Amino acid sequence: MRHFIDTQDFTKAELLDLIELVRLTKAADKQGALPRLLEGASLGMIFEEPSTRTRISFEVAMTRLGGHALYLRPGEIHLGVRESIKDTAKVISRMTNAIEARMLKHSMVLELAKYATVPVINGLTDYNHPTQVVCDVFTMTEHKLPGKPLEDIKVTFVGDTTNVCSSLMLICTQLGMHFTQAAPKQYQASVELQAMARKNCAASGGTLTITDDPVAAVSDADFIYTDLWWWVGQEAEIPDRKAAFMPKFQVNLALFSKAPAHAKMMHCLPASRGVEATDEVLDHPRSIIYDQSENRLHTEKAILIEFVYPHIRRPQQ
Ligand code: CP
């Protein structure tokens, strides 16, 4: 049994197989031919933070696969108040076939996985967002220039080192792609994260560039990606963050026009429209933000098939 907590826990070949499974499950679903592999199975979904895409995609994926999902919010279960992570993990494991968890702290999802006896899927922490970036790379395979190998693709992330940025930097460098982050110096990837990504590059042939020049960063990009400039808990930093990022690091039409004519615009959503990106680029004909959102559903189906399906306990015939 394996958990899905961090793409770094998987090899390049395993990640490529998973992305291929996303393609297959999407095609099967579009043809109405998706097998109900999780018939009778249940997924416990713990959400310490709100979610639109992750919640809906996992819940609908379970339904499409013949299973059932339970949405578990703090205040509705005892986690963190009257019950430890250990007991919560052990109890949910006895009654469901898998746990999906969006936790405030990465250490909490690791602790959940330590005690769970069913697969745990990371639905976002303060450190990373692995399901999102598997979806993102799959979406890139759908929208890249025809015939262009994955190893030739350049992804430019403009903005803060969010959990999505960190995960995207790692998966792209694992897969031999070329990843650039353009951000003010104080918001660039940490030394530790850069070291991990450079180690990935050494193994995969990918490259990592960190710069505070967004125009140069987008000039040869196939995909331009951005994310929120602040998250829950960072409200006190909003004035400093706005001053550092605006206007130089906003993805607006002026910056987007510096990219190649085939470059696509990406955002994991939710977006603060008019802040990290403007309506003109988010709604641009070359924006693929809603394809990304839809592909979360196909990604979750593939993840559930890969990590949960082989381990479903069925009553003896
Ligand atoms: N991108 C993403 O994870 O969206 P939600 O926060 O709505 O789940």
GROMACS .gro file of C-alpha atoms and ligand atoms in nm:
model
  325
    1MET     CA    1   0.000   0.000   0.000
    2ARG     CA    2   0.129   0.346  -0.086
    3HIS     CA    3   0.013   0.691   0.013
    4PHE     CA    4   0.008   0.983  -0.232
    5ILE     CA    5   0.164   1.262  -0.028
    6ASP     CA    6   0.446   1.405  -0.240
    7THR     CA    7   0.552   1.351  -0.602
    8GLN     CA    8   0.909   1.318  -0.471
    9ASP     CA    9   0.807   0.976  -0.333
   10PHE     CA   10   0.765   0.850  -0.691
   11THR     CA   11   0.996   0.788  -0.984
   12LYS     CA   12   0.972   0.966  -1.316
   13ALA     CA   13   0.838   0.645  -1.474
   14GLU     CA   14   0.570   0.610  -1.204
   15LEU     CA   15   0.459   0.971  -1.252
   16LEU     CA   16   0.444   0.928  -1.630
   17ASP     CA   17   0.237   0.610  -1.582
   18LEU     CA   18  -0.001   0.800  -1.356
   19ILE     CA   19  -0.036   1.080  -1.613
   20GLU     CA   20  -0.109   0.817  -1.878
   21LEU     CA   21  -0.376   0.671  -1.648
   22VAL     CA   22  -0.533   1.019  -1.624
   23ARG     CA   23  -0.551   1.023  -2.005
   24LEU     CA   24  -0.710   0.678  -2.014
   25THR     CA   25  -0.968   0.752  -1.742
   26LYS     CA   26  -1.062   1.081  -1.910
   27ALA     CA   27  -1.108   0.908  -2.247
   28ALA     CA   28  -1.308   0.623  -2.091
   29ASP     CA   29  -1.530   0.864  -1.900
   30LYS     CA   30  -1.597   1.074  -2.212
   31GLN     CA   31  -1.708   0.756  -2.391
   32GLY     CA   32  -1.928   0.648  -2.098
   33ALA     CA   33  -1.702   0.345  -2.057
   34LEU     CA   34  -1.543   0.408  -1.717
   35PRO     CA   35  -1.551   0.081  -1.518
   36ARG     CA   36  -1.703   0.106  -1.169
   37LEU     CA   37  -1.383  -0.016  -1.008
   38LEU     CA   38  -1.463   0.130  -0.666
   39GLU     CA   39  -1.813  -0.021  -0.636
   40GLY     CA   40  -1.906  -0.018  -0.267
   41ALA     CA   41  -1.585   0.163  -0.160
   42SER     CA   42  -1.578   0.472   0.061
   43LEU     CA   43  -1.340   0.769   0.078
   44GLY     CA   44  -1.314   0.980   0.395
   45MET     CA   45  -1.233   1.339   0.293
   46ILE     CA   46  -1.093   1.561   0.570
   47PHE     CA   47  -1.092   1.931   0.483
   48GLU     CA   48  -0.935   2.169   0.736
   49GLU     CA   49  -0.966   2.444   0.475
   50PRO     CA   50  -1.236   2.527   0.220
   51SER     CA   51  -1.219   2.377  -0.128
   52THR     CA   52  -1.415   2.389  -0.449
   53ARG     CA   53  -1.212   2.185  -0.700
   54THR     CA   54  -1.050   1.928  -0.470
   55ARG     CA   55  -1.368   1.847  -0.282
   56ILE     CA   56  -1.590   1.825  -0.590
   57SER     CA   57  -1.338   1.634  -0.800
   58PHE     CA   58  -1.276   1.365  -0.536
   59GLU     CA   59  -1.644   1.331  -0.452
   60VAL     CA   60  -1.754   1.306  -0.816
   61ALA     CA   61  -1.462   1.075  -0.899
   62MET     CA   62  -1.576   0.835  -0.626
   63THR     CA   63  -1.934   0.847  -0.757
   64ARG     CA   64  -1.823   0.785  -1.118
   65LEU     CA   65  -1.618   0.486  -1.002
   66GLY     CA   66  -1.913   0.341  -0.813
   67GLY     CA   67  -1.802   0.445  -0.464
   68HIS     CA   68  -1.901   0.700  -0.203
   69ALA     CA   69  -1.726   0.997  -0.041
   70LEU     CA   70  -1.778   1.151   0.305
   71TYR     CA   71  -1.699   1.522   0.351
   72LEU     CA   72  -1.551   1.564   0.699
   73ARG     CA   73  -1.500   1.918   0.830
   74PRO     CA   74  -1.349   2.031   1.162
   75GLY     CA   75  -1.640   2.091   1.396
   76GLU     CA   76  -1.819   1.793   1.245
   77ILE     CA   77  -1.558   1.536   1.351
   78HIS     CA   78  -1.350   1.535   1.670
   79LEU     CA   79  -1.012   1.583   1.498
   80GLY     CA   80  -0.797   1.843   1.671
   81VAL     CA   81  -1.042   1.900   1.958
   82ARG     CA   82  -1.125   1.576   2.138
   83GLU     CA   83  -0.938   1.327   1.920
   84SER     CA   84  -0.578   1.289   1.811
   85ILE     CA   85  -0.466   1.250   1.451
   86LYS     CA   86  -0.354   0.896   1.541
   87ASP     CA   87  -0.697   0.786   1.664
   88THR     CA   88  -0.872   0.966   1.378
   89ALA     CA   89  -0.648   0.790   1.124
   90LYS     CA   90  -0.701   0.447   1.280
   91VAL     CA   91  -1.078   0.487   1.314
   92ILE     CA   92  -1.140   0.622   0.963
   93SER     CA   93  -0.917   0.344   0.827
   94ARG     CA   94  -1.144   0.081   0.987
   95MET     CA   95  -1.452   0.218   0.809
   96THR     CA   96  -1.335   0.349   0.472
   97ASN     CA   97  -1.105   0.236   0.192
   98ALA     CA   98  -0.899   0.556   0.166
   99ILE     CA   99  -0.852   0.900   0.320
  100GLU     CA  100  -0.813   1.225   0.129
  101ALA     CA  101  -0.688   1.507   0.352
  102ARG     CA  102  -0.642   1.882   0.314
  103MET     CA  103  -0.449   1.976   0.626
  104LEU     CA  104  -0.316   2.312   0.746
  105LYS     CA  105   0.027   2.165   0.825
  106HIS     CA  106   0.218   1.917   0.609
  107SER     CA  107   0.333   1.742   0.928
  108MET     CA  108  -0.031   1.659   1.002
  109VAL     CA  109  -0.088   1.476   0.675
  110LEU     CA  110   0.238   1.287   0.735
  111GLU     CA  111   0.115   1.189   1.081
  112LEU     CA  112  -0.221   1.083   0.939
  113ALA     CA  113  -0.041   0.863   0.686
  114LYS     CA  114   0.183   0.718   0.960
  115TYR     CA  115  -0.116   0.575   1.147
  116ALA     CA  116  -0.365   0.513   0.863
  117THR     CA  117  -0.400   0.155   0.741
  118VAL     CA  118  -0.560   0.268   0.414
  119PRO     CA  119  -0.403   0.490   0.144
  120VAL     CA  120  -0.385   0.861   0.232
  121ILE     CA  121  -0.406   1.116  -0.051
  122ASN     CA  122  -0.275   1.467   0.012
  123GLY     CA  123  -0.536   1.723  -0.095
  124LEU     CA  124  -0.308   2.024  -0.021
  125THR     CA  125  -0.098   2.131   0.275
  126ASP     CA  126   0.104   2.442   0.358
  127TYR     CA  127   0.395   2.275   0.171
  128ASN     CA  128   0.258   2.111  -0.143
  129HIS     CA  129  -0.034   2.018  -0.367
  130PRO     CA  130   0.060   1.700  -0.553
  131THR     CA  131  -0.280   1.612  -0.705
  132GLN     CA  132  -0.297   1.961  -0.858
  133VAL     CA  133   0.037   1.934  -1.033
  134VAL     CA  134  -0.020   1.584  -1.173
  135CYS     CA  135  -0.334   1.739  -1.322
  136ASP     CA  136  -0.134   2.037  -1.447
  137VAL     CA  137   0.128   1.831  -1.627
  138PHE     CA  138  -0.147   1.618  -1.781
  139THR     CA  139  -0.318   1.940  -1.897
  140MET     CA  140   0.013   2.055  -2.049
  141THR     CA  141   0.034   1.729  -2.246
  142GLU     CA  142  -0.307   1.811  -2.393
  143HIS     CA  143  -0.211   2.169  -2.484
  144LYS     CA  144   0.157   2.151  -2.580
  145LEU     CA  145   0.264   2.212  -2.938
  146PRO     CA  146   0.197   1.891  -3.137
  147GLY     CA  147   0.503   1.667  -3.141
  148LYS     CA  148   0.692   1.866  -2.878
  149PRO     CA  149   0.836   1.623  -2.621
  150LEU     CA  150   0.761   1.682  -2.255
  151GLU     CA  151   1.136   1.721  -2.197
  152ASP     CA  152   1.140   2.030  -2.424
  153ILE     CA  153   0.859   2.213  -2.247
  154LYS     CA  154   0.928   2.532  -2.058
  155VAL     CA  155   0.701   2.629  -1.769
  156THR     CA  156   0.730   2.976  -1.621
  157PHE     CA  157   0.570   3.038  -1.284
  158VAL     CA  158   0.528   3.409  -1.208
  159GLY     CA  159   0.471   3.472  -0.840
  160ASP     CA  160   0.508   3.361  -0.482
  161THR     CA  161   0.649   3.022  -0.379
  162THR     CA  162   0.306   2.882  -0.292
  163ASN     CA  163   0.239   2.515  -0.225
  164VAL     CA  164   0.139   2.484  -0.591
  165CYS     CA  165   0.458   2.656  -0.710
  166SER     CA  166   0.670   2.424  -0.494
  167SER     CA  167   0.496   2.112  -0.621
  168LEU     CA  168   0.507   2.230  -0.982
  169MET     CA  169   0.879   2.307  -0.954
  170LEU     CA  170   0.942   1.956  -0.823
  171ILE     CA  171   0.728   1.758  -1.067
  172CYS     CA  172   0.854   1.953  -1.371
  173THR     CA  173   1.217   1.900  -1.274
  174GLN     CA  174   1.147   1.533  -1.196
  175LEU     CA  175   1.007   1.489  -1.547
  176GLY     CA  176   1.300   1.661  -1.722
  177MET     CA  177   1.108   1.978  -1.805
  178HIS     CA  178   1.239   2.335  -1.783
  179PHE     CA  179   1.101   2.534  -1.491
  180THR     CA  180   1.146   2.904  -1.422
  181GLN     CA  181   1.017   3.100  -1.125
  182ALA     CA  182   0.998   3.477  -1.162
  183ALA     CA  183   0.944   3.648  -0.827
  184PRO     CA  184   1.084   3.924  -0.607
  185LYS     CA  185   1.395   3.792  -0.434
  186GLN     CA  186   1.233   3.759  -0.090
  187TYR     CA  187   0.950   3.545  -0.232
  188GLN     CA  188   1.164   3.310  -0.441
  189ALA     CA  189   1.198   2.938  -0.365
  190SER     CA  190   1.395   2.853  -0.052
  191VAL     CA  191   1.751   2.722  -0.076
  192GLU     CA  192   1.622   2.377   0.033
  193LEU     CA  193   1.351   2.365  -0.233
  194GLN     CA  194   1.591   2.481  -0.504
  195ALA     CA  195   1.839   2.212  -0.394
  196MET     CA  196   1.572   1.942  -0.428
  197ALA     CA  197   1.470   2.069  -0.771
  198ARG     CA  198   1.834   2.090  -0.889
  199LYS     CA  199   1.889   1.732  -0.771
  200ASN     CA  200   1.584   1.633  -0.979
  201CYS     CA  201   1.736   1.816  -1.278
  202ALA     CA  202   2.066   1.632  -1.238
  203ALA     CA  203   1.877   1.303  -1.268
  204SER     CA  204   1.626   1.403  -1.536
  205GLY     CA  205   1.804   1.654  -1.761
  206GLY     CA  206   1.556   1.928  -1.668
  207THR     CA  207   1.655   2.281  -1.574
  208LEU     CA  208   1.565   2.526  -1.299
  209THR     CA  209   1.590   2.904  -1.335
  210ILE     CA  210   1.506   3.151  -1.059
  211THR     CA  211   1.487   3.516  -1.160
  212ASP     CA  212   1.334   3.850  -1.070
  213ASP     CA  213   1.286   3.937  -1.439
  214PRO     CA  214   0.935   3.825  -1.542
  215VAL     CA  215   0.967   3.956  -1.900
  216ALA     CA  216   1.276   3.743  -1.968
  217ALA     CA  217   1.112   3.450  -1.787
  218VAL     CA  218   0.805   3.441  -2.012
  219SER     CA  219   0.990   3.516  -2.338
  220ASP     CA  220   1.034   3.150  -2.432
  221ALA     CA  221   0.766   2.989  -2.215
  222ASP     CA  222   0.521   2.729  -2.340
  223PHE     CA  223   0.309   2.767  -2.027
  224ILE     CA  224   0.277   3.065  -1.793
  225TYR     CA  225   0.140   2.984  -1.450
  226THR     CA  226   0.051   3.199  -1.152
  227ASP     CA  227  -0.117   3.158  -0.814
  228LEU     CA  228  -0.243   3.373  -0.527
  229TRP     CA  229   0.000   3.621  -0.373
  230TRP     CA  230  -0.125   3.549  -0.020
  231TRP     CA  231  -0.320   3.273   0.150
  232VAL     CA  232  -0.524   3.224   0.466
  233GLY     CA  233  -0.313   3.336   0.763
  234GLN     CA  234  -0.102   3.582   0.560
  235GLU     CA  235  -0.353   3.872   0.576
  236ALA     CA  236  -0.116   4.089   0.781
  237GLU     CA  237   0.141   4.062   0.499
  238ILE     CA  238  -0.094   4.181   0.224
  239PRO     CA  239   0.042   4.541   0.202
  240ASP     CA  240   0.405   4.418   0.182
  241ARG     CA  241   0.320   4.146  -0.068
  242LYS     CA  242   0.120   4.382  -0.291
  243ALA     CA  243   0.407   4.633  -0.285
  244ALA     CA  244   0.660   4.363  -0.381
  245PHE     CA  245   0.460   4.198  -0.662
  246MET     CA  246   0.254   4.481  -0.813
  247PRO     CA  247   0.278   4.576  -1.095
  248LYS     CA  248   0.595   4.401  -1.217
  249PHE     CA  249   0.486   4.041  -1.141
  250GLN     CA  250   0.119   4.068  -1.234
  251VAL     CA  251   0.035   3.849  -1.534
  252ASN     CA  252  -0.149   4.102  -1.746
  253LEU     CA  253  -0.181   4.150  -2.120
  254ALA     CA  254   0.143   4.351  -2.134
  255LEU     CA  255   0.343   4.063  -1.978
  256PHE     CA  256   0.151   3.789  -2.163
  257SER     CA  257   0.227   3.961  -2.494
  258LYS     CA  258   0.601   3.910  -2.429
  259ALA     CA  259   0.550   3.531  -2.440
  260PRO     CA  260   0.555   3.323  -2.761
  261ALA     CA  261   0.231   3.329  -2.963
  262HIS     CA  262   0.155   2.968  -2.864
  263ALA     CA  263   0.204   3.018  -2.487
  264LYS     CA  264  -0.088   2.912  -2.267
  265MET     CA  265  -0.206   3.071  -1.943
  266MET     CA  266  -0.253   2.851  -1.637
  267HIS     CA  267  -0.383   2.906  -1.282
  268CYS     CA  268  -0.483   2.638  -1.031
  269LEU     CA  269  -0.768   2.861  -0.906
  270PRO     CA  270  -0.914   3.014  -0.700
  271ALA     CA  271  -0.779   3.339  -0.850
  272SER     CA  272  -0.780   3.692  -0.716
  273ARG     CA  273  -0.875   3.847  -1.047
  274GLY     CA  274  -0.702   4.179  -1.101
  275VAL     CA  275  -0.431   4.093  -0.848
  276GLU     CA  276  -0.188   3.816  -0.959
  277ALA     CA  277  -0.353   3.800  -1.304
  278THR     CA  278  -0.600   4.015  -1.492
  279ASP     CA  279  -0.930   3.918  -1.656
  280GLU     CA  280  -0.773   3.971  -2.000
  281VAL     CA  281  -0.529   3.684  -1.951
  282LEU     CA  282  -0.748   3.456  -1.736
  283ASP     CA  283  -1.023   3.481  -2.000
  284HIS     CA  284  -0.783   3.492  -2.295
  285PRO     CA  285  -0.838   3.243  -2.582
  286ARG     CA  286  -0.506   3.087  -2.479
  287SER     CA  287  -0.610   3.050  -2.115
  288ILE     CA  288  -0.655   2.684  -2.014
  289ILE     CA  289  -0.761   2.745  -1.653
  290TYR     CA  290  -1.097   2.566  -1.683
  291ASP     CA  291  -0.939   2.268  -1.860
  292GLN     CA  292  -0.711   2.245  -1.557
  293SER     CA  293  -1.015   2.250  -1.326
  294GLU     CA  294  -1.196   1.980  -1.522
  295ASN     CA  295  -0.883   1.770  -1.533
  296ARG     CA  296  -0.877   1.760  -1.152
  297LEU     CA  297  -1.173   1.520  -1.184
  298HIS     CA  298  -0.990   1.294  -1.428
  299THR     CA  299  -0.673   1.311  -1.216
  300GLU     CA  300  -0.856   1.211  -0.897
  301LYS     CA  301  -1.012   0.912  -1.079
  302ALA     CA  302  -0.665   0.797  -1.188
  303ILE     CA  303  -0.522   0.848  -0.837
  304LEU     CA  304  -0.810   0.654  -0.679
  305ILE     CA  305  -0.769   0.370  -0.930
  306GLU     CA  306  -0.392   0.360  -0.884
  307PHE     CA  307  -0.375   0.385  -0.505
  308VAL     CA  308  -0.710   0.262  -0.373
  309TYR     CA  309  -0.852   0.007  -0.617
  310PRO     CA  310  -0.582  -0.260  -0.558
  311HIS     CA  311  -0.642  -0.250  -0.180
  312ILE     CA  312  -1.020  -0.258  -0.146
  313ARG     CA  313  -1.118  -0.514   0.115
  314ARG     CA  314  -1.417  -0.707  -0.011
  315PRO     CA  315  -1.627  -0.952   0.192
  316GLN     CA  316  -1.541  -1.319   0.128
  317GLN     CA  317  -1.752  -1.461  -0.154
  318CP      N1  318  -0.689   2.433  -0.697
  318CP      C1  319  -0.751   2.387  -0.585
  318CP      O1  320  -0.700   2.303  -0.512
  318CP      O2  321  -0.874   2.440  -0.567
  318CP      P1  322  -0.962   2.424  -0.435
  318CP      O3  323  -0.893   2.501  -0.325
  318CP      O4  324  -1.094   2.485  -0.473
  318CP      O5  325  -0.973   2.279  -0.401
   0.00000   0.00000   0.00000
